[in-house]
């Protein structure tokens, strides 16, 4: 009996310049480049075993065997790796999300990056970072950025070969930053990011404006990182998020990821900034608000946030490392 094992830990990332829309849904090629910060607070650990003993793929998430629909998604992704490795073996996938609270912050970025790393290692493909990033992208777009620690940019490319993330030279600027998550609960049923971005591309009156301005936002972010200019990075981060969320309001039918609590958090950030505390927000495909702050101001910001939100709604993250892969 042959057993082939691989293991990976990948950390989640939050985009400062957002990915919003696909040029190719099958290959997951994005409409625009995006730029992210990988964080230490949330990660996924995945073990993959391929064996001739198995007669189907099995997918365990947080020790629970998943249903056919969830497993089929994993199987389709594993097929890409089996094809590369010329293997027909089935796999057992064991994945655990490490998230500080049960706050619905589990991320497809860390999950698909870890799966790409563990499964490719198990079948003996020793992929370089660029190749691993390309592979992770096929699972979930944002996963291609989680191959790297710190800042990364997903270069959109125009084909499967040319669309992948690269690390950004930063002179350790990321170590001067913190991101505080304000976990907002709401009852609203989510529009998945996959469906939301597609609806936006196809119908939003604002989508052209989004696309036209991403290159200048990216250039600002690069300059800010090079100059270690926190204010400039914060301003463009907040602007990119607001613009992305603006596109959803002009989709047909329109939708938003914001709740009243999200707005309360965003307003508080603006208010604190007016009072001289330098901090900026971003939001993704859900109501939680993430606040970018300099590490030296982290305690002051937390103190202020605790006047408005309970301690278990606040999670602090710092820059995290790139993917770690082992075979055993
Ligand atoms: C991002 N998001 O850049 C953007 C901003 C959400 C808002 O990437 O369809 O799970 O698997 O490629 O990567 C979330 O979308 O979507 C995302 P797919 P993904 O982080």
Short mmCIF file of C-alpha atoms and ligand atoms in Angstrom, two decimals:
data_model
loop_
_atom_site.label_atom_id
_atom_site.label_comp_id
_atom_site.label_asym_id
_atom_site.label_seq_id
_atom_site.Cartn_x
_atom_site.Cartn_y
_atom_site.Cartn_z
CA UNK A 1 0.00 0.00 0.00
CA UNK A 2 1.32 3.41 -0.94
CA UNK A 3 0.56 6.49 1.14
CA UNK A 4 1.64 9.91 0.01
CA UNK A 5 1.35 12.66 2.58
CA UNK A 6 1.72 16.40 2.63
CA UNK A 7 0.96 19.09 5.16
CA UNK A 8 0.73 22.85 4.93
CA UNK A 9 -0.11 25.86 7.05
CA UNK A 10 -1.22 29.00 5.24
CA UNK A 11 -2.22 32.33 6.74
CA UNK A 12 -5.06 34.47 5.54
CA UNK A 13 -4.55 37.79 3.83
CA UNK A 14 -6.55 40.99 3.64
CA UNK A 15 -6.46 43.05 0.46
CA UNK A 16 -5.57 46.71 0.80
CA UNK A 17 -6.20 47.18 -2.92
CA UNK A 18 -9.12 44.86 -3.61
CA UNK A 19 -9.66 42.10 -6.15
CA UNK A 20 -13.18 42.53 -7.47
CA UNK A 21 -14.23 40.77 -10.64
CA UNK A 22 -13.05 38.02 -12.95
CA UNK A 23 -12.01 38.19 -16.57
CA UNK A 24 -12.12 34.38 -16.74
CA UNK A 25 -14.28 32.46 -14.29
CA UNK A 26 -12.94 29.04 -15.20
CA UNK A 27 -9.27 29.91 -14.76
CA UNK A 28 -9.92 32.58 -12.09
CA UNK A 29 -8.16 35.39 -13.91
CA UNK A 30 -8.99 38.74 -12.27
CA UNK A 31 -10.00 41.98 -13.94
CA UNK A 32 -7.47 43.95 -11.87
CA UNK A 33 -4.29 43.52 -9.84
CA UNK A 34 -4.71 43.46 -6.05
CA UNK A 35 -2.36 44.04 -3.13
CA UNK A 36 -2.61 42.40 0.27
CA UNK A 37 -1.15 41.97 3.72
CA UNK A 38 -0.82 38.42 5.06
CA UNK A 39 -1.78 38.20 8.75
CA UNK A 40 -0.71 36.02 11.65
CA UNK A 41 -4.03 35.72 13.48
CA UNK A 42 -5.95 33.41 11.15
CA UNK A 43 -4.62 30.37 9.41
CA UNK A 44 -5.54 26.96 8.02
CA UNK A 45 -3.66 23.70 8.63
CA UNK A 46 -4.27 21.01 6.05
CA UNK A 47 -3.02 17.45 5.75
CA UNK A 48 -3.56 15.51 2.56
CA UNK A 49 -3.01 11.77 2.15
CA UNK A 50 -3.27 10.07 -1.23
CA UNK A 51 -3.56 6.29 -1.17
CA UNK A 52 -4.50 3.40 -3.44
CA UNK A 53 -6.60 2.20 -0.48
CA UNK A 54 -9.11 5.01 -0.94
CA UNK A 55 -12.06 4.62 -3.30
CA UNK A 56 -13.19 8.27 -3.15
CA UNK A 57 -12.00 11.66 -1.92
CA UNK A 58 -12.90 12.51 1.66
CA UNK A 59 -12.85 16.01 3.10
CA UNK A 60 -12.81 16.71 6.82
CA UNK A 61 -13.12 20.33 7.97
CA UNK A 62 -12.50 20.95 11.66
CA UNK A 63 -12.81 17.16 12.21
CA UNK A 64 -16.25 16.96 10.55
CA UNK A 65 -16.72 14.89 7.40
CA UNK A 66 -18.14 17.25 4.77
CA UNK A 67 -21.08 16.58 2.43
CA UNK A 68 -20.91 15.76 -1.27
CA UNK A 69 -21.18 19.35 -2.43
CA UNK A 70 -18.23 20.57 -0.35
CA UNK A 71 -16.22 17.46 -1.20
CA UNK A 72 -16.88 17.79 -4.95
CA UNK A 73 -15.37 21.28 -4.87
CA UNK A 74 -12.23 19.90 -3.25
CA UNK A 75 -12.15 16.99 -5.72
CA UNK A 76 -12.26 19.34 -8.70
CA UNK A 77 -9.30 21.25 -7.30
CA UNK A 78 -7.41 18.02 -6.51
CA UNK A 79 -8.01 16.93 -10.12
CA UNK A 80 -5.76 19.80 -11.26
CA UNK A 81 -2.99 18.47 -9.04
CA UNK A 82 -3.58 14.84 -9.98
CA UNK A 83 -3.33 15.83 -13.61
CA UNK A 84 -0.04 17.65 -13.04
CA UNK A 85 1.37 14.70 -11.07
CA UNK A 86 -0.15 12.08 -13.40
CA UNK A 87 -1.82 10.36 -10.48
CA UNK A 88 -5.25 8.78 -10.18
CA UNK A 89 -5.16 8.26 -6.43
CA UNK A 90 -7.97 9.45 -4.21
CA UNK A 91 -7.24 11.59 -1.18
CA UNK A 92 -8.20 12.20 2.40
CA UNK A 93 -8.09 15.92 3.18
CA UNK A 94 -8.02 17.03 6.79
CA UNK A 95 -8.35 20.77 7.22
CA UNK A 96 -8.55 22.89 10.34
CA UNK A 97 -9.26 26.59 10.50
CA UNK A 98 -7.59 28.47 13.34
CA UNK A 99 -9.64 31.53 14.10
CA UNK A 100 -9.61 33.26 17.48
CA UNK A 101 -13.39 33.32 17.92
CA UNK A 102 -16.33 31.63 16.25
CA UNK A 103 -16.87 34.76 14.23
CA UNK A 104 -17.31 33.49 10.71
CA UNK A 105 -13.88 34.72 9.70
CA UNK A 106 -12.76 31.46 8.12
CA UNK A 107 -11.18 32.35 4.84
CA UNK A 108 -11.01 30.71 1.47
CA UNK A 109 -7.61 32.38 0.98
CA UNK A 110 -5.84 30.43 3.73
CA UNK A 111 -7.89 27.29 3.05
CA UNK A 112 -7.17 26.95 -0.65
CA UNK A 113 -3.53 28.01 -0.29
CA UNK A 114 -3.00 25.32 2.37
CA UNK A 115 -4.75 22.71 0.23
CA UNK A 116 -2.65 23.60 -2.80
CA UNK A 117 0.53 23.36 -0.75
CA UNK A 118 -0.30 20.12 1.06
CA UNK A 119 -1.73 18.24 -1.92
CA UNK A 120 1.03 19.23 -4.34
CA UNK A 121 3.70 18.28 -1.81
CA UNK A 122 1.99 14.94 -1.13
CA UNK A 123 2.20 13.98 -4.80
CA UNK A 124 5.84 15.00 -4.96
CA UNK A 125 5.42 18.17 -6.99
CA UNK A 126 7.93 20.54 -5.51
CA UNK A 127 6.48 23.76 -6.83
CA UNK A 128 8.28 27.07 -6.70
CA UNK A 129 6.37 29.92 -5.11
CA UNK A 130 5.16 31.30 -8.41
CA UNK A 131 3.85 27.90 -9.52
CA UNK A 132 2.21 27.33 -6.14
CA UNK A 133 0.59 30.77 -6.35
CA UNK A 134 -0.78 29.94 -9.80
CA UNK A 135 -2.17 26.66 -8.50
CA UNK A 136 -3.74 28.23 -5.37
CA UNK A 137 -5.38 30.82 -7.62
CA UNK A 138 -7.35 28.06 -9.35
CA UNK A 139 -8.94 27.22 -5.99
CA UNK A 140 -9.75 30.77 -4.92
CA UNK A 141 -8.38 33.98 -6.34
CA UNK A 142 -7.29 35.54 -3.06
CA UNK A 143 -5.48 32.29 -2.10
CA UNK A 144 -2.68 33.05 -4.58
CA UNK A 145 -1.59 35.93 -2.31
CA UNK A 146 -1.35 33.72 0.82
CA UNK A 147 1.73 31.94 -0.53
CA UNK A 148 3.75 34.93 0.72
CA UNK A 149 4.18 36.63 4.08
CA UNK A 150 3.83 40.38 4.45
CA UNK A 151 2.76 42.37 1.40
CA UNK A 152 1.97 40.62 -1.88
CA UNK A 153 0.59 41.69 -5.22
CA UNK A 154 -1.52 39.47 -7.44
CA UNK A 155 -0.52 40.36 -10.96
CA UNK A 156 -3.57 39.70 -13.05
CA UNK A 157 -1.79 38.50 -16.16
CA UNK A 158 -3.83 37.37 -19.13
CA UNK A 159 -3.54 33.57 -18.99
CA UNK A 160 -3.17 30.68 -16.56
CA UNK A 161 0.61 30.98 -16.90
CA UNK A 162 0.85 34.72 -16.27
CA UNK A 163 -1.61 35.26 -13.39
CA UNK A 164 0.03 34.85 -9.96
CA UNK A 165 1.10 36.77 -6.88
CA UNK A 166 4.57 38.08 -6.11
CA UNK A 167 6.05 39.37 -2.85
CA UNK A 168 6.56 43.12 -2.45
CA UNK A 169 9.88 44.51 -1.25
CA UNK A 170 8.93 46.47 1.86
CA UNK A 171 11.98 46.93 4.08
CA UNK A 172 9.85 45.31 6.86
CA UNK A 173 7.26 48.10 6.85
CA UNK A 174 4.64 45.40 7.57
CA UNK A 175 6.17 44.84 11.00
CA UNK A 176 5.18 48.40 11.96
CA UNK A 177 1.51 47.70 11.24
CA UNK A 178 -1.45 46.15 13.03
CA UNK A 179 -4.89 45.24 11.81
CA UNK A 180 -7.75 45.19 14.28
CA UNK A 181 -10.84 43.23 13.26
CA UNK A 182 -14.18 44.53 14.47
CA UNK A 183 -16.42 41.48 14.31
CA UNK A 184 -19.92 42.56 13.54
CA UNK A 185 -22.83 40.19 13.78
CA UNK A 186 -25.77 40.55 11.50
CA UNK A 187 -28.64 38.34 10.40
CA UNK A 188 -28.38 39.25 6.75
CA UNK A 189 -27.83 36.41 4.31
CA UNK A 190 -24.53 36.93 2.55
CA UNK A 191 -24.01 37.23 -1.17
CA UNK A 192 -20.88 35.10 -1.71
CA UNK A 193 -17.91 37.07 -2.98
CA UNK A 194 -17.88 34.84 -6.08
CA UNK A 195 -21.51 35.67 -6.96
CA UNK A 196 -21.22 39.27 -5.79
CA UNK A 197 -18.23 40.13 -7.92
CA UNK A 198 -19.73 38.43 -10.97
CA UNK A 199 -23.00 40.33 -10.62
CA UNK A 200 -21.01 43.53 -10.29
CA UNK A 201 -18.91 42.89 -13.41
CA UNK A 202 -21.99 42.08 -15.45
CA UNK A 203 -24.36 44.80 -14.27
CA UNK A 204 -22.81 47.58 -12.19
CA UNK A 205 -22.94 51.04 -13.70
CA UNK A 206 -19.89 51.90 -11.58
CA UNK A 207 -17.69 48.97 -12.59
CA UNK A 208 -15.84 50.83 -15.34
CA UNK A 209 -14.92 53.55 -12.84
CA UNK A 210 -13.57 50.92 -10.49
CA UNK A 211 -11.38 49.35 -13.17
CA UNK A 212 -10.15 52.65 -14.55
CA UNK A 213 -8.76 53.80 -11.20
CA UNK A 214 -7.15 50.64 -9.82
CA UNK A 215 -3.77 51.27 -11.52
CA UNK A 216 -3.35 54.65 -9.84
CA UNK A 217 -4.43 53.23 -6.47
CA UNK A 218 -1.88 50.44 -6.85
CA UNK A 219 0.84 52.91 -7.73
CA UNK A 220 -0.01 54.94 -4.61
CA UNK A 221 0.14 51.82 -2.46
CA UNK A 222 3.53 50.83 -3.87
CA UNK A 223 4.95 54.30 -3.25
CA UNK A 224 3.52 54.34 0.28
CA UNK A 225 5.12 50.97 1.09
CA UNK A 226 8.48 52.06 -0.35
CA UNK A 227 8.35 55.33 1.62
CA UNK A 228 6.91 53.66 4.74
CA UNK A 229 4.22 56.33 4.56
CA UNK A 230 1.42 55.05 6.79
CA UNK A 231 -1.01 57.85 6.05
CA UNK A 232 -0.69 57.40 2.28
CA UNK A 233 -1.12 53.62 2.58
CA UNK A 234 -4.13 54.06 4.88
CA UNK A 235 -5.80 56.59 2.60
CA UNK A 236 -5.51 54.45 -0.50
CA UNK A 237 -6.59 51.32 1.43
CA UNK A 238 -9.76 53.01 2.63
CA UNK A 239 -10.45 54.53 -0.79
CA UNK A 240 -10.06 51.17 -2.54
CA UNK A 241 -12.50 49.49 -0.15
CA UNK A 242 -15.10 52.28 -0.44
CA UNK A 243 -14.85 52.23 -4.20
CA UNK A 244 -15.24 48.46 -4.36
CA UNK A 245 -18.27 48.56 -2.10
CA UNK A 246 -19.65 51.44 -4.16
CA UNK A 247 -19.80 49.19 -7.22
CA UNK A 248 -22.22 46.81 -5.47
CA UNK A 249 -24.74 49.61 -4.91
CA UNK A 250 -24.97 50.13 -8.66
CA UNK A 251 -25.36 46.44 -9.54
CA UNK A 252 -28.65 44.95 -10.71
CA UNK A 253 -30.10 43.90 -8.38
CA UNK A 254 -28.17 46.15 -6.02
CA UNK A 255 -26.64 44.78 -2.84
CA UNK A 256 -24.32 45.76 -0.03
CA UNK A 257 -22.14 43.96 2.51
CA UNK A 258 -22.53 46.82 4.98
CA UNK A 259 -24.73 46.60 8.05
CA UNK A 260 -25.62 49.38 10.48
CA UNK A 261 -22.88 48.05 12.77
CA UNK A 262 -20.33 48.23 9.94
CA UNK A 263 -21.20 51.88 9.44
CA UNK A 264 -20.93 52.52 13.15
CA UNK A 265 -17.39 51.11 13.11
CA UNK A 266 -16.40 53.05 9.98
CA UNK A 267 -17.74 56.30 11.44
CA UNK A 268 -15.83 55.69 14.63
CA UNK A 269 -12.62 55.29 12.62
CA UNK A 270 -13.25 58.64 10.90
CA UNK A 271 -14.00 60.26 14.23
CA UNK A 272 -10.85 58.91 15.88
CA UNK A 273 -8.83 60.09 12.91
CA UNK A 274 -10.28 63.58 13.28
CA UNK A 275 -9.14 63.44 16.90
CA UNK A 276 -5.59 62.72 15.76
CA UNK A 277 -5.41 58.90 15.96
CA UNK A 278 -4.16 57.76 12.57
CA UNK A 279 -6.22 54.71 11.50
CA UNK A 280 -8.05 53.55 8.36
CA UNK A 281 -10.67 50.89 7.64
CA UNK A 282 -11.24 48.26 5.00
CA UNK A 283 -14.09 45.79 4.42
CA UNK A 284 -14.48 42.61 2.39
CA UNK A 285 -17.46 40.52 1.28
CA UNK A 286 -19.12 40.66 4.70
CA UNK A 287 -20.03 43.14 7.43
CA UNK A 288 -16.81 42.94 9.50
CA UNK A 289 -14.61 46.02 9.56
CA UNK A 290 -10.81 45.78 9.63
CA UNK A 291 -8.81 48.73 10.89
CA UNK A 292 -5.24 49.41 9.78
CA UNK A 293 -3.18 51.18 12.44
CA UNK A 294 0.48 51.62 13.27
CA UNK A 295 1.69 49.18 15.89
CA UNK A 296 2.71 52.08 18.12
CA UNK A 297 -0.94 53.23 18.19
CA UNK A 298 -2.48 49.77 18.52
CA UNK A 299 -3.10 49.96 22.28
CA UNK A 300 -4.59 53.45 22.05
CA UNK A 301 -6.93 52.36 19.26
CA UNK A 302 -7.99 49.22 21.13
CA UNK A 303 -8.75 51.33 24.18
CA UNK A 304 -11.03 53.58 22.13
CA UNK A 305 -12.71 50.66 20.35
CA UNK A 306 -13.44 48.96 23.67
CA UNK A 307 -15.63 51.92 24.62
CA UNK A 308 -17.92 50.95 21.72
CA UNK A 309 -17.48 47.22 21.12
CA UNK A 310 -17.15 44.25 23.45
CA UNK A 311 -13.72 42.67 23.89
CA UNK A 312 -14.75 39.49 22.06
CA UNK A 313 -15.66 41.55 18.97
CA UNK A 314 -12.08 42.83 18.68
CA UNK A 315 -9.24 40.73 17.28
CA UNK A 316 -5.74 42.07 16.75
CA UNK A 317 -3.53 40.78 13.95
CA UNK A 318 -0.01 41.52 12.78
CA UNK A 319 1.84 40.68 9.60
CA UNK A 320 2.12 36.93 9.14
CA UNK A 321 4.52 34.58 7.35
CA UNK A 322 4.23 32.79 4.04
CA UNK A 323 3.00 29.24 3.55
CA UNK A 324 4.83 26.43 5.36
CA UNK A 325 4.85 23.03 3.69
CA UNK A 326 6.11 19.71 5.04
CA UNK A 327 5.98 16.10 3.90
CA UNK A 328 5.98 13.29 6.41
C1 LIG B 1 -9.96 40.49 -1.98
N1 LIG B 1 -12.22 39.48 -1.87
O1 LIG B 1 -9.17 41.07 -2.73
C2 LIG B 1 -11.44 40.59 -2.32
C3 LIG B 1 -12.06 41.81 -1.71
C4 LIG B 1 -13.39 39.90 -1.16
C5 LIG B 1 -13.44 41.38 -1.28
O2 LIG B 1 -10.90 37.98 -2.82
O3 LIG B 1 -14.17 33.54 -6.46
O4 LIG B 1 -12.75 34.04 -2.20
O5 LIG B 1 -12.63 32.26 -5.01
O6 LIG B 1 -11.72 33.96 -6.58
O7 LIG B 1 -10.88 35.11 -3.52
C6 LIG B 1 -12.80 37.09 -1.86
O8 LIG B 1 -12.99 36.36 -3.02
O9 LIG B 1 -13.08 34.68 -4.62
C7 LIG B 1 -11.92 38.22 -2.21
P1 LIG B 1 -12.88 33.56 -5.73
P2 LIG B 1 -12.32 34.96 -3.29
O10 LIG B 1 -9.58 39.87 -0.95
#
